[in-house]
Amino acid sequence: MTKTKERQVNPFVSVFKGNMGILIVLILLFAGLSIASPVFLTTDNLITVLRQISTNVFLALGMTLIIILAGIDLSVGAIVALTGTLTVGLIVNAGLPVYLAILIGLLIGTVIGFLNGTIISQFKLPAFIVTLATMNIAQGVAYIYSGGQSERIRDEAYTSIGTGQLFGIIPLPVVYMIVLIIIFSILLNKTRFGTYVYAIGGNREAARLSGVPTKKIELAVYTISGFLAAFAGIVLSARMYSGQPSVGQGYEMDAIAACVLGGVSMAGGRGRISGTVIGAIVIGVISNGLNLLGVSSFWQLVVKGLIILIAILVDAQKGKRFNFSFKTAKAK
């Protein structure tokens, strides 16, 4: 095999080997659900699954960077609700042009992410507490602005963002998802920025002493997460033909679950975009399969909670094995 062919094959082999466990789970899920429900493997249903997971993938891409950095962002779900509600309201009630309302919505989400990053990096406060506070603020503003009511929108220039199709087949949210996956895979694996994210997550002090601008990277990562959450909120509101202040509740948990399932370490320093995407697909497939089987949405919450708990336990055991191996190697 030539070197050129090796370069072409290796990334796919790497993805397969690095995500073998979660891929086996996904294959088993597909096999089980295809037997349990004849509808599951139909083209329409699979496209529906991809459309449904797109929102989670938008959020999980940003969450992947944050968790690799050994942080957390609980505000993304509230940003989804706020930006979707506000953008629709600006178009319907304030009469703003669609493009201007979208820019304002994206700006608001980005600013919230920037504020999260600034407070966390400059004041060294726990990300959990800071983003929990901004989550409540964003959620409250969404309810105040909307009066707790959803706002319908019928402007095709806006709704087509979430309901349009490429070539009349592929939903536009799926197209956005694929493009963003490619961009973030390159960003994390092929740029200095990605190297810095891994370095800070692996050992913040060592990275700082090596000249890595830890505060700037942390600020950038949280800002990116806020932007992606705003983008998700706009696309989702366009797909639902409405801005709803309650829509983002629990979305942050789905994003975290996708990351952890995909092998992103909660301790930081380890993870990959491909794993996060597969994790999001697993969660989407489980939700879709349970819906097809008529399982209550309440039980779905229990299942998702168990998935997160098991994934964290597995991640913790990986960490222990790694530490043990490292200590043994040093002793030798």
Tab-separated table of C-alpha atoms in Angstrom:
chain	number	residue	atom	x	y	z
A	1	MET	CA	0.000	0.000	0.000
A	2	THR	CA	1.352	3.436	-0.918
A	3	LYS	CA	1.870	6.199	1.624
A	4	THR	CA	-0.907	8.233	-0.015
A	5	LYS	CA	-3.396	5.397	0.431
A	6	GLU	CA	-2.269	4.914	4.021
A	7	ARG	CA	-2.996	8.560	4.778
A	8	GLN	CA	-6.450	8.155	3.272
A	9	VAL	CA	-7.274	4.974	5.210
A	10	ASN	CA	-5.687	5.756	8.579
A	11	PRO	CA	-8.181	8.423	9.719
A	12	PHE	CA	-11.092	6.015	9.187
A	13	VAL	CA	-9.234	3.177	10.895
A	14	SER	CA	-8.415	5.532	13.770
A	15	VAL	CA	-12.067	6.550	14.130
A	16	PHE	CA	-13.163	2.906	14.141
A	17	LYS	CA	-10.560	1.788	16.682
A	18	GLY	CA	-11.030	4.813	18.926
A	19	ASN	CA	-14.811	4.364	19.052
A	20	MET	CA	-15.098	0.592	18.820
A	21	GLY	CA	-17.066	0.190	22.061
A	22	ILE	CA	-19.738	2.782	21.284
A	23	LEU	CA	-19.946	1.582	17.653
A	24	ILE	CA	-20.729	-1.940	18.873
A	25	VAL	CA	-23.468	-0.501	21.098
A	26	LEU	CA	-24.868	1.426	18.121
A	27	ILE	CA	-24.876	-1.667	15.898
A	28	LEU	CA	-26.660	-3.697	18.587
A	29	LEU	CA	-29.233	-0.917	18.980
A	30	PHE	CA	-29.881	-0.861	15.246
A	31	ALA	CA	-30.246	-4.652	15.171
A	32	GLY	CA	-32.574	-4.790	18.178
A	33	LEU	CA	-34.813	-1.908	17.105
A	34	SER	CA	-35.059	-3.147	13.515
A	35	ILE	CA	-36.453	-6.400	14.901
A	36	ALA	CA	-38.730	-4.713	17.451
A	37	SER	CA	-40.136	-2.159	14.983
A	38	PRO	CA	-40.415	-2.610	11.192
A	39	VAL	CA	-40.611	1.185	10.856
A	40	PHE	CA	-37.200	1.857	12.376
A	41	LEU	CA	-35.006	1.154	9.342
A	42	THR	CA	-37.211	2.970	6.838
A	43	THR	CA	-35.592	5.887	5.015
A	44	ASP	CA	-38.107	8.408	6.366
A	45	ASN	CA	-37.495	7.362	9.962
A	46	LEU	CA	-33.705	7.418	9.638
A	47	ILE	CA	-33.858	10.924	8.147
A	48	THR	CA	-36.111	11.907	11.045
A	49	VAL	CA	-33.503	10.596	13.500
A	50	LEU	CA	-30.758	12.636	11.815
A	51	ARG	CA	-32.939	15.744	11.867
A	52	GLN	CA	-33.741	15.252	15.539
A	53	ILE	CA	-30.132	14.718	16.627
A	54	SER	CA	-28.877	17.783	14.740
A	55	THR	CA	-29.754	20.120	17.628
A	56	ASN	CA	-27.938	17.917	20.112
A	57	VAL	CA	-24.892	17.697	17.846
A	58	PHE	CA	-24.716	21.504	17.551
A	59	LEU	CA	-24.580	21.753	21.339
A	60	ALA	CA	-22.365	18.703	21.841
A	61	LEU	CA	-19.646	20.013	19.509
A	62	GLY	CA	-19.120	23.013	21.770
A	63	MET	CA	-19.540	20.877	24.876
A	64	THR	CA	-16.800	18.539	23.620
A	65	LEU	CA	-14.270	21.379	23.578
A	66	ILE	CA	-15.374	22.511	27.030
A	67	ILE	CA	-15.214	19.056	28.643
A	68	ILE	CA	-11.810	18.326	27.067
A	69	LEU	CA	-10.800	21.608	28.708
A	70	ALA	CA	-12.075	20.071	32.002
A	71	GLY	CA	-15.041	22.452	32.164
A	72	ILE	CA	-18.818	22.273	31.817
A	73	ASP	CA	-21.535	24.494	30.333
A	74	LEU	CA	-25.042	24.182	31.778
A	75	SER	CA	-26.341	27.305	30.029
A	76	VAL	CA	-26.598	25.960	26.470
A	77	GLY	CA	-30.207	24.748	26.780
A	78	ALA	CA	-31.354	28.118	28.127
A	79	ILE	CA	-29.483	29.912	25.325
A	80	VAL	CA	-31.364	27.755	22.811
A	81	ALA	CA	-34.672	28.878	24.330
A	82	LEU	CA	-33.665	32.537	24.634
A	83	THR	CA	-32.270	32.978	21.122
A	84	GLY	CA	-35.102	31.093	19.451
A	85	THR	CA	-37.764	33.028	21.344
A	86	LEU	CA	-36.068	36.400	20.889
A	87	THR	CA	-35.284	35.947	17.182
A	88	VAL	CA	-38.858	34.953	16.361
A	89	GLY	CA	-40.191	37.807	18.505
A	90	LEU	CA	-37.998	40.372	16.752
A	91	ILE	CA	-39.330	39.262	13.375
A	92	VAL	CA	-43.010	38.896	14.300
A	93	ASN	CA	-43.477	41.685	16.850
A	94	ALA	CA	-40.718	44.194	16.084
A	95	GLY	CA	-40.862	43.743	12.317
A	96	LEU	CA	-37.102	43.382	11.912
A	97	PRO	CA	-35.730	41.829	8.709
A	98	VAL	CA	-35.006	38.118	9.042
A	99	TYR	CA	-31.249	38.489	8.553
A	100	LEU	CA	-30.980	41.224	11.210
A	101	ALA	CA	-33.012	39.269	13.765
A	102	ILE	CA	-30.818	36.214	13.168
A	103	LEU	CA	-27.633	38.262	13.619
A	104	ILE	CA	-28.976	39.667	16.902
A	105	GLY	CA	-29.912	36.171	18.095
A	106	LEU	CA	-26.455	34.803	17.263
A	107	LEU	CA	-24.820	37.816	18.909
A	108	ILE	CA	-26.777	37.330	22.138
A	109	GLY	CA	-25.774	33.678	22.421
A	110	THR	CA	-22.164	34.534	21.632
A	111	VAL	CA	-22.124	37.307	24.253
A	112	ILE	CA	-23.495	34.948	26.916
A	113	GLY	CA	-20.769	32.444	26.052
A	114	PHE	CA	-18.187	35.241	26.167
A	115	LEU	CA	-19.410	36.305	29.623
A	116	ASN	CA	-19.223	32.697	30.838
A	117	GLY	CA	-15.667	32.402	29.571
A	118	THR	CA	-14.614	35.775	30.978
A	119	ILE	CA	-15.909	35.076	34.480
A	120	ILE	CA	-14.545	31.521	34.557
A	121	SER	CA	-11.100	32.360	33.164
A	122	GLN	CA	-10.499	35.717	34.840
A	123	PHE	CA	-11.978	35.060	38.284
A	124	LYS	CA	-11.208	31.312	38.359
A	125	LEU	CA	-14.733	30.459	39.476
A	126	PRO	CA	-16.166	26.937	39.018
A	127	ALA	CA	-17.717	26.572	35.559
A	128	PHE	CA	-20.613	24.606	37.062
A	129	ILE	CA	-21.690	27.537	39.260
A	130	VAL	CA	-21.136	30.242	36.646
A	131	THR	CA	-23.030	28.488	33.859
A	132	LEU	CA	-25.792	27.430	36.266
A	133	ALA	CA	-26.289	31.129	37.058
A	134	THR	CA	-26.314	32.205	33.399
A	135	MET	CA	-28.664	29.328	32.622
A	136	ASN	CA	-31.199	30.725	35.086
A	137	ILE	CA	-30.704	34.279	33.806
A	138	ALA	CA	-31.162	33.300	30.152
A	139	GLN	CA	-34.179	31.142	30.957
A	140	GLY	CA	-35.745	33.943	32.986
A	141	VAL	CA	-35.184	36.528	30.251
A	142	ALA	CA	-36.792	34.182	27.701
A	143	TYR	CA	-39.905	33.864	29.883
A	144	ILE	CA	-40.020	37.594	30.627
A	145	TYR	CA	-39.691	38.564	26.971
A	146	SER	CA	-42.326	36.081	25.787
A	147	GLY	CA	-44.630	36.334	28.795
A	148	GLY	CA	-44.308	32.549	29.042
A	149	GLN	CA	-46.114	32.118	25.701
A	150	SER	CA	-44.826	30.641	22.456
A	151	GLU	CA	-44.775	32.891	19.386
A	152	ARG	CA	-45.762	31.494	15.977
A	153	ILE	CA	-43.903	32.496	12.817
A	154	ARG	CA	-44.889	31.838	9.211
A	155	ASP	CA	-42.219	33.834	7.391
A	156	GLU	CA	-40.883	31.328	4.866
A	157	ALA	CA	-37.523	33.086	4.668
A	158	TYR	CA	-37.055	32.130	8.317
A	159	THR	CA	-38.822	28.772	8.593
A	160	SER	CA	-36.970	27.408	5.558
A	161	ILE	CA	-33.776	27.567	7.646
A	162	GLY	CA	-35.087	24.646	9.682
A	163	THR	CA	-37.509	22.970	7.274
A	164	GLY	CA	-35.768	23.314	3.906
A	165	GLN	CA	-34.112	20.391	2.115
A	166	LEU	CA	-30.994	20.030	-0.003
A	167	PHE	CA	-31.849	18.441	-3.366
A	168	GLY	CA	-35.335	17.872	-1.974
A	169	ILE	CA	-34.058	14.994	0.169
A	170	ILE	CA	-31.583	15.998	2.891
A	171	PRO	CA	-32.982	18.310	5.612
A	172	LEU	CA	-30.969	21.515	5.954
A	173	PRO	CA	-30.341	20.951	9.720
A	174	VAL	CA	-28.553	17.728	8.737
A	175	VAL	CA	-26.467	19.641	6.183
A	176	TYR	CA	-25.494	22.209	8.843
A	177	MET	CA	-24.614	19.345	11.175
A	178	ILE	CA	-22.305	17.661	8.668
A	179	VAL	CA	-20.533	20.928	7.844
A	180	LEU	CA	-19.996	21.749	11.522
A	181	ILE	CA	-18.707	18.243	12.272
A	182	ILE	CA	-16.089	18.639	9.544
A	183	ILE	CA	-15.107	22.126	10.742
A	184	PHE	CA	-14.740	21.098	14.380
A	185	SER	CA	-12.890	17.887	13.526
A	186	ILE	CA	-10.304	19.979	11.678
A	187	LEU	CA	-10.268	22.611	14.434
A	188	LEU	CA	-9.599	20.083	17.176
A	189	ASN	CA	-7.194	17.786	15.342
A	190	LYS	CA	-5.346	19.923	12.803
A	191	THR	CA	-4.838	23.317	14.434
A	192	ARG	CA	-2.748	24.832	17.203
A	193	PHE	CA	-5.988	25.826	18.927
A	194	GLY	CA	-6.984	22.163	19.256
A	195	THR	CA	-3.551	21.239	20.561
A	196	TYR	CA	-3.863	23.936	23.201
A	197	VAL	CA	-7.316	22.690	24.258
A	198	TYR	CA	-5.947	19.182	24.845
A	199	ALA	CA	-2.873	20.551	26.621
A	200	ILE	CA	-4.910	22.673	29.039
A	201	GLY	CA	-7.312	19.828	29.765
A	202	GLY	CA	-4.438	17.408	30.362
A	203	ASN	CA	-2.469	19.659	32.714
A	204	ARG	CA	-3.436	23.305	33.003
A	205	GLU	CA	-0.383	24.423	34.969
A	206	ALA	CA	2.072	22.638	32.696
A	207	ALA	CA	0.339	24.172	29.667
A	208	ARG	CA	0.554	27.643	31.202
A	209	LEU	CA	4.239	27.236	31.979
A	210	SER	CA	4.792	26.085	28.390
A	211	GLY	CA	3.439	29.376	27.089
A	212	VAL	CA	-0.113	28.294	26.239
A	213	PRO	CA	-2.515	31.266	26.583
A	214	THR	CA	-4.855	29.368	28.893
A	215	LYS	CA	-7.229	32.259	29.620
A	216	LYS	CA	-7.671	33.170	25.945
A	217	ILE	CA	-8.325	29.549	24.938
A	218	GLU	CA	-10.844	29.088	27.745
A	219	LEU	CA	-12.585	32.322	26.773
A	220	ALA	CA	-12.688	31.269	23.112
A	221	VAL	CA	-14.104	27.818	23.901
A	222	TYR	CA	-17.011	29.135	25.986
A	223	THR	CA	-17.713	31.824	23.373
A	224	ILE	CA	-17.879	29.146	20.663
A	225	SER	CA	-20.272	27.117	22.818
A	226	GLY	CA	-22.560	30.138	23.220
A	227	PHE	CA	-22.550	30.763	19.467
A	228	LEU	CA	-23.404	27.130	18.695
A	229	ALA	CA	-26.248	27.172	21.243
A	230	ALA	CA	-27.648	30.332	19.628
A	231	PHE	CA	-27.380	28.736	16.189
A	232	ALA	CA	-29.167	25.637	17.494
A	233	GLY	CA	-31.944	27.796	18.974
A	234	ILE	CA	-32.525	29.636	15.687
A	235	VAL	CA	-32.563	26.464	13.566
A	236	LEU	CA	-34.867	24.699	16.045
A	237	SER	CA	-37.343	27.597	16.238
A	238	ALA	CA	-37.408	27.750	12.440
A	239	ARG	CA	-38.083	23.998	12.303
A	240	MET	CA	-40.895	24.272	14.875
A	241	TYR	CA	-42.417	27.421	13.299
A	242	SER	CA	-42.289	29.048	16.731
A	243	GLY	CA	-40.151	30.475	19.503
A	244	GLN	CA	-40.803	28.657	22.774
A	245	PRO	CA	-39.216	29.740	26.085
A	246	SER	CA	-39.443	26.225	27.555
A	247	VAL	CA	-37.943	24.349	24.627
A	248	GLY	CA	-34.325	24.037	25.796
A	249	GLN	CA	-34.895	22.346	29.148
A	250	GLY	CA	-32.647	19.309	29.509
A	251	TYR	CA	-30.717	19.938	26.294
A	252	GLU	CA	-27.496	20.486	28.216
A	253	MET	CA	-27.843	17.001	29.710
A	254	ASP	CA	-28.263	15.433	26.268
A	255	ALA	CA	-25.143	17.244	25.052
A	256	ILE	CA	-23.121	16.098	28.065
A	257	ALA	CA	-24.424	12.543	27.630
A	258	ALA	CA	-23.370	12.519	23.959
A	259	CYS	CA	-19.856	13.647	24.922
A	260	VAL	CA	-19.396	11.182	27.769
A	261	LEU	CA	-20.855	8.305	25.766
A	262	GLY	CA	-18.443	9.176	22.984
A	263	GLY	CA	-15.456	8.840	25.268
A	264	VAL	CA	-14.810	12.466	26.228
A	265	SER	CA	-13.270	12.363	29.697
A	266	MET	CA	-14.964	14.480	32.365
A	267	ALA	CA	-11.506	14.914	33.896
A	268	GLY	CA	-10.364	16.687	30.730
A	269	GLY	CA	-7.593	16.136	28.226
A	270	ARG	CA	-9.221	13.299	26.307
A	271	GLY	CA	-11.950	13.056	23.678
A	272	ARG	CA	-12.731	13.285	19.988
A	273	ILE	CA	-15.435	14.777	17.789
A	274	SER	CA	-16.198	11.445	16.101
A	275	GLY	CA	-16.985	9.862	19.472
A	276	THR	CA	-19.296	12.723	20.422
A	277	VAL	CA	-21.194	12.419	17.133
A	278	ILE	CA	-21.624	8.666	17.590
A	279	GLY	CA	-22.754	9.300	21.170
A	280	ALA	CA	-25.373	11.766	19.924
A	281	ILE	CA	-26.562	9.200	17.357
A	282	VAL	CA	-26.897	6.563	20.101
A	283	ILE	CA	-29.023	8.908	22.222
A	284	GLY	CA	-31.136	9.856	19.193
A	285	VAL	CA	-31.630	6.229	18.194
A	286	ILE	CA	-32.642	5.276	21.744
A	287	SER	CA	-35.170	8.138	21.941
A	288	ASN	CA	-36.574	7.332	18.503
A	289	GLY	CA	-36.759	3.620	19.248
A	290	LEU	CA	-38.530	4.162	22.559
A	291	ASN	CA	-41.028	6.474	20.836
A	292	LEU	CA	-41.711	3.858	18.168
A	293	LEU	CA	-42.258	1.259	20.899
A	294	GLY	CA	-44.668	3.587	22.714
A	295	VAL	CA	-42.502	4.021	25.818
A	296	SER	CA	-43.439	6.996	28.015
A	297	SER	CA	-41.273	10.122	27.802
A	298	PHE	CA	-40.870	9.882	31.585
A	299	TRP	CA	-39.144	6.513	31.232
A	300	GLN	CA	-36.969	8.007	28.511
A	301	LEU	CA	-35.607	10.457	31.093
A	302	VAL	CA	-34.755	7.520	33.359
A	303	VAL	CA	-32.968	5.746	30.495
A	304	LYS	CA	-30.927	8.855	29.599
A	305	GLY	CA	-29.966	9.340	33.248
A	306	LEU	CA	-28.800	5.739	33.517
A	307	ILE	CA	-26.805	6.116	30.288
A	308	ILE	CA	-24.967	9.158	31.664
A	309	LEU	CA	-24.290	7.420	35.000
A	310	ILE	CA	-22.935	4.255	33.367
A	311	ALA	CA	-20.803	6.258	30.937
A	312	ILE	CA	-19.278	8.301	33.780
A	313	LEU	CA	-18.552	5.126	35.776
A	314	VAL	CA	-16.831	3.593	32.742
A	315	ASP	CA	-14.853	6.804	32.220
A	316	ALA	CA	-13.773	6.801	35.866
A	317	GLN	CA	-12.547	3.208	35.591
A	318	LYS	CA	-10.565	4.123	32.462
A	319	GLY	CA	-8.911	6.917	34.417
A	320	LYS	CA	-7.970	4.555	37.253
A	321	ARG	CA	-6.458	2.048	34.819
A	322	PHE	CA	-4.501	4.832	33.128
A	323	ASN	CA	-3.133	6.136	36.444
A	324	PHE	CA	-2.203	2.623	37.555
A	325	SER	CA	-0.387	1.923	34.281
A	326	PHE	CA	1.439	5.248	34.468
A	327	LYS	CA	2.595	4.647	38.036
A	328	THR	CA	3.706	1.111	37.161
A	329	ALA	CA	5.703	2.384	34.197
A	330	LYS	CA	7.426	4.991	36.399
A	331	ALA	CA	8.267	2.344	39.014
A	332	LYS	CA	9.914	0.214	36.371
